[in-house]
């Protein structure tokens, strides 16, 4: 059984946490995030955020750990930020960006142009002899993950040659080809 909800979340000096009726607001140097909550009591005391559940029912236990993790991610996001890196593996696969528009060449008959949310900073790195890399940075962990998953969904890595869009450091399950 997980007891993650019992751990207090420490608040760095540059971050402020406000709890009002059913919402938590976290402000920091990188931005501001809000989260609605129910089923738990959230208190800010002595530089820590403490969550308490009213009972040991299954629903209250689940929400206890969930909201503790969400608040910890919000505090990390507004103080340090979140980054995801995607690697384009394949001959002729390219990525470029102009502002918030990401242009991907993934072997289809046309390029894919994707408008990225303004909260997410995007950067493309193309070095000769290496696979192109797309870096996504934001203070909102959910938004970075959602945008990265959307980009990955255009061409998921296939198991035989490993071609496609994958996360940097991701281990792919490879299959053996047909034996002659």
mmCIF file of C-alpha atoms in Angstrom:
data_model
loop_
_atom_site.group_PDB
_atom_site.id
_atom_site.type_symbol
_atom_site.label_atom_id
_atom_site.label_comp_id
_atom_site.label_asym_id
_atom_site.label_seq_id
_atom_site.Cartn_x
_atom_site.Cartn_y
_atom_site.Cartn_z
ATOM 1 C CA UNK A 1 0.000 0.000 0.000
ATOM 2 C CA UNK A 2 1.340 3.411 -0.953
ATOM 3 C CA UNK A 3 1.588 6.090 1.702
ATOM 4 C CA UNK A 4 2.794 8.883 -0.561
ATOM 5 C CA UNK A 5 -0.050 11.179 0.495
ATOM 6 C CA UNK A 6 1.313 11.348 4.056
ATOM 7 C CA UNK A 7 4.608 12.954 2.967
ATOM 8 C CA UNK A 8 4.542 16.753 3.215
ATOM 9 C CA UNK A 9 5.524 18.752 0.115
ATOM 10 C CA UNK A 10 8.201 21.353 0.874
ATOM 11 C CA UNK A 11 7.735 24.799 -0.677
ATOM 12 C CA UNK A 12 10.854 26.552 -2.073
ATOM 13 C CA UNK A 13 11.457 30.210 -1.142
ATOM 14 C CA UNK A 14 10.372 31.734 -4.482
ATOM 15 C CA UNK A 15 7.052 29.814 -4.580
ATOM 16 C CA UNK A 16 3.727 30.757 -2.978
ATOM 17 C CA UNK A 17 0.852 28.308 -2.418
ATOM 18 C CA UNK A 18 -2.694 29.532 -1.778
ATOM 19 C CA UNK A 19 -5.595 27.271 -0.838
ATOM 20 C CA UNK A 20 -9.156 28.538 -1.270
ATOM 21 C CA UNK A 21 -12.553 26.846 -1.636
ATOM 22 C CA UNK A 22 -11.775 23.727 -3.671
ATOM 23 C CA UNK A 23 -8.739 25.117 -5.551
ATOM 24 C CA UNK A 24 -4.989 25.274 -5.008
ATOM 25 C CA UNK A 25 -2.992 28.052 -6.709
ATOM 26 C CA UNK A 26 0.798 27.787 -7.006
ATOM 27 C CA UNK A 27 2.807 30.820 -8.177
ATOM 28 C CA UNK A 28 6.506 30.888 -8.964
ATOM 29 C CA UNK A 29 9.124 32.504 -11.182
ATOM 30 C CA UNK A 30 8.100 30.418 -14.238
ATOM 31 C CA UNK A 31 4.333 30.912 -14.008
ATOM 32 C CA UNK A 32 1.122 30.131 -12.175
ATOM 33 C CA UNK A 33 -0.870 26.883 -11.983
ATOM 34 C CA UNK A 34 -4.244 26.079 -10.442
ATOM 35 C CA UNK A 35 -5.798 22.725 -9.535
ATOM 36 C CA UNK A 36 -9.275 21.911 -8.264
ATOM 37 C CA UNK A 37 -9.579 19.309 -5.511
ATOM 38 C CA UNK A 38 -12.206 17.457 -3.487
ATOM 39 C CA UNK A 39 -12.242 14.755 -0.847
ATOM 40 C CA UNK A 40 -9.095 15.897 1.017
ATOM 41 C CA UNK A 41 -8.083 18.766 3.296
ATOM 42 C CA UNK A 42 -5.046 20.789 2.177
ATOM 43 C CA UNK A 43 -3.127 23.002 4.612
ATOM 44 C CA UNK A 44 -0.060 25.200 4.201
ATOM 45 C CA UNK A 45 2.032 25.229 7.371
ATOM 46 C CA UNK A 46 5.698 26.035 8.119
ATOM 47 C CA UNK A 47 6.836 25.992 4.472
ATOM 48 C CA UNK A 48 5.134 22.677 3.733
ATOM 49 C CA UNK A 49 1.894 21.578 2.107
ATOM 50 C CA UNK A 50 0.157 18.879 4.144
ATOM 51 C CA UNK A 51 -2.787 16.790 2.912
ATOM 52 C CA UNK A 52 -5.223 14.973 5.197
ATOM 53 C CA UNK A 53 -8.017 12.593 4.260
ATOM 54 C CA UNK A 54 -11.285 12.421 6.210
ATOM 55 C CA UNK A 55 -11.496 8.603 6.230
ATOM 56 C CA UNK A 56 -9.683 5.465 5.098
ATOM 57 C CA UNK A 57 -12.136 4.686 2.322
ATOM 58 C CA UNK A 58 -10.715 3.605 -1.024
ATOM 59 C CA UNK A 59 -11.781 6.837 -2.772
ATOM 60 C CA UNK A 60 -10.242 9.094 -0.102
ATOM 61 C CA UNK A 61 -6.974 7.127 -0.116
ATOM 62 C CA UNK A 62 -6.725 7.408 -3.907
ATOM 63 C CA UNK A 63 -7.401 11.157 -3.917
ATOM 64 C CA UNK A 64 -4.962 11.665 -1.026
ATOM 65 C CA UNK A 65 -1.994 10.372 -3.037
ATOM 66 C CA UNK A 66 -3.216 11.869 -6.323
ATOM 67 C CA UNK A 67 -3.525 15.456 -5.106
ATOM 68 C CA UNK A 68 -0.250 15.241 -3.191
ATOM 69 C CA UNK A 69 1.544 14.180 -6.393
ATOM 70 C CA UNK A 70 -0.215 16.857 -8.480
ATOM 71 C CA UNK A 71 0.724 19.613 -6.006
ATOM 72 C CA UNK A 72 4.346 18.384 -5.869
ATOM 73 C CA UNK A 73 4.486 18.470 -9.697
ATOM 74 C CA UNK A 74 3.013 21.984 -9.734
ATOM 75 C CA UNK A 75 5.582 23.250 -7.223
ATOM 76 C CA UNK A 76 8.465 21.654 -9.186
ATOM 77 C CA UNK A 77 7.071 23.102 -12.414
ATOM 78 C CA UNK A 78 6.831 26.735 -11.321
ATOM 79 C CA UNK A 79 10.275 26.603 -9.665
ATOM 80 C CA UNK A 80 12.361 24.434 -12.079
ATOM 81 C CA UNK A 81 10.148 23.595 -15.070
ATOM 82 C CA UNK A 82 9.621 20.352 -16.985
ATOM 83 C CA UNK A 83 11.405 19.213 -20.158
ATOM 84 C CA UNK A 84 10.698 16.394 -22.605
ATOM 85 C CA UNK A 85 12.973 15.508 -25.520
ATOM 86 C CA UNK A 86 11.825 13.591 -28.584
ATOM 87 C CA UNK A 87 14.189 11.992 -31.096
ATOM 88 C CA UNK A 88 13.275 11.457 -34.760
ATOM 89 C CA UNK A 89 14.836 8.174 -35.904
ATOM 90 C CA UNK A 90 14.693 7.502 -39.644
ATOM 91 C CA UNK A 91 16.222 8.504 -42.962
ATOM 92 C CA UNK A 92 14.890 11.869 -44.084
ATOM 93 C CA UNK A 93 13.044 12.611 -40.837
ATOM 94 C CA UNK A 94 13.409 16.331 -40.050
ATOM 95 C CA UNK A 95 12.006 18.864 -37.602
ATOM 96 C CA UNK A 96 12.061 22.649 -37.653
ATOM 97 C CA UNK A 97 10.154 25.344 -35.829
ATOM 98 C CA UNK A 98 9.227 28.954 -36.452
ATOM 99 C CA UNK A 99 7.828 30.443 -33.284
ATOM 100 C CA UNK A 100 5.144 28.080 -31.985
ATOM 101 C CA UNK A 101 4.722 26.165 -35.263
ATOM 102 C CA UNK A 102 6.490 22.801 -35.455
ATOM 103 C CA UNK A 103 7.148 21.447 -38.941
ATOM 104 C CA UNK A 104 7.795 17.680 -39.059
ATOM 105 C CA UNK A 105 8.894 15.622 -42.083
ATOM 106 C CA UNK A 106 8.174 12.017 -41.084
ATOM 107 C CA UNK A 107 8.161 10.172 -44.401
ATOM 108 C CA UNK A 108 4.599 11.012 -45.411
ATOM 109 C CA UNK A 109 3.716 12.693 -48.720
ATOM 110 C CA UNK A 110 3.308 16.010 -46.860
ATOM 111 C CA UNK A 111 4.895 17.720 -43.869
ATOM 112 C CA UNK A 112 2.984 17.839 -40.591
ATOM 113 C CA UNK A 113 2.590 21.377 -39.221
ATOM 114 C CA UNK A 114 1.536 21.500 -35.566
ATOM 115 C CA UNK A 115 0.585 24.606 -33.576
ATOM 116 C CA UNK A 116 2.052 24.304 -30.074
ATOM 117 C CA UNK A 117 0.369 25.904 -27.033
ATOM 118 C CA UNK A 118 1.953 29.249 -26.050
ATOM 119 C CA UNK A 119 2.871 27.934 -22.560
ATOM 120 C CA UNK A 120 5.248 25.376 -24.107
ATOM 121 C CA UNK A 121 8.638 26.542 -25.379
ATOM 122 C CA UNK A 122 9.817 24.507 -28.349
ATOM 123 C CA UNK A 123 13.339 24.049 -29.679
ATOM 124 C CA UNK A 124 14.635 21.844 -32.487
ATOM 125 C CA UNK A 125 18.223 20.620 -32.681
ATOM 126 C CA UNK A 126 19.604 19.199 -35.935
ATOM 127 C CA UNK A 127 23.251 18.143 -36.031
ATOM 128 C CA UNK A 128 24.873 16.478 -39.005
ATOM 129 C CA UNK A 129 25.176 12.728 -38.523
ATOM 130 C CA UNK A 130 22.741 12.653 -35.580
ATOM 131 C CA UNK A 131 18.994 12.268 -35.309
ATOM 132 C CA UNK A 132 16.960 15.510 -35.004
ATOM 133 C CA UNK A 133 15.748 16.300 -31.475
ATOM 134 C CA UNK A 134 12.662 18.276 -30.427
ATOM 135 C CA UNK A 135 12.849 19.828 -26.933
ATOM 136 C CA UNK A 136 9.637 20.839 -25.165
ATOM 137 C CA UNK A 137 9.825 22.961 -21.982
ATOM 138 C CA UNK A 138 7.057 24.346 -19.765
ATOM 139 C CA UNK A 139 5.986 24.824 -16.164
ATOM 140 C CA UNK A 140 2.943 22.545 -16.669
ATOM 141 C CA UNK A 141 3.906 18.843 -16.584
ATOM 142 C CA UNK A 142 0.558 17.653 -17.947
ATOM 143 C CA UNK A 143 0.712 19.992 -20.942
ATOM 144 C CA UNK A 144 4.309 19.023 -21.835
ATOM 145 C CA UNK A 145 3.402 15.329 -21.683
ATOM 146 C CA UNK A 146 0.267 15.838 -23.763
ATOM 147 C CA UNK A 147 2.116 17.757 -26.503
ATOM 148 C CA UNK A 148 4.947 15.176 -26.523
ATOM 149 C CA UNK A 149 2.438 12.320 -26.819
ATOM 150 C CA UNK A 150 0.694 14.104 -29.703
ATOM 151 C CA UNK A 151 3.994 14.511 -31.587
ATOM 152 C CA UNK A 152 4.923 10.869 -30.902
ATOM 153 C CA UNK A 153 1.527 9.665 -32.165
ATOM 154 C CA UNK A 154 2.275 10.882 -35.708
ATOM 155 C CA UNK A 155 4.866 8.108 -36.200
ATOM 156 C CA UNK A 156 5.332 5.700 -33.285
ATOM 157 C CA UNK A 157 8.584 3.696 -33.276
ATOM 158 C CA UNK A 158 8.229 0.376 -35.049
ATOM 159 C CA UNK A 159 9.776 -2.751 -33.477
ATOM 160 C CA UNK A 160 11.919 -3.984 -36.394
ATOM 161 C CA UNK A 161 14.205 -1.069 -37.274
ATOM 162 C CA UNK A 162 13.198 1.345 -34.504
ATOM 163 C CA UNK A 163 12.175 4.075 -36.949
ATOM 164 C CA UNK A 164 9.770 6.731 -35.700
ATOM 165 C CA UNK A 165 9.450 9.404 -33.024
ATOM 166 C CA UNK A 166 10.689 8.254 -29.608
ATOM 167 C CA UNK A 167 11.566 9.851 -26.298
ATOM 168 C CA UNK A 168 15.284 10.385 -25.674
ATOM 169 C CA UNK A 169 16.499 7.502 -23.514
ATOM 170 C CA UNK A 170 13.464 5.311 -24.260
ATOM 171 C CA UNK A 171 14.254 1.609 -24.604
ATOM 172 C CA UNK A 172 12.352 0.000 -27.460
ATOM 173 C CA UNK A 173 11.440 -3.684 -27.613
ATOM 174 C CA UNK A 174 13.032 -4.909 -30.817
ATOM 175 C CA UNK A 175 11.905 -7.949 -32.763
ATOM 176 C CA UNK A 176 14.017 -10.211 -34.929
ATOM 177 C CA UNK A 177 13.222 -10.036 -38.616
ATOM 178 C CA UNK A 178 12.255 -13.056 -40.674
ATOM 179 C CA UNK A 179 14.925 -15.751 -40.709
ATOM 180 C CA UNK A 180 16.145 -16.763 -44.152
#
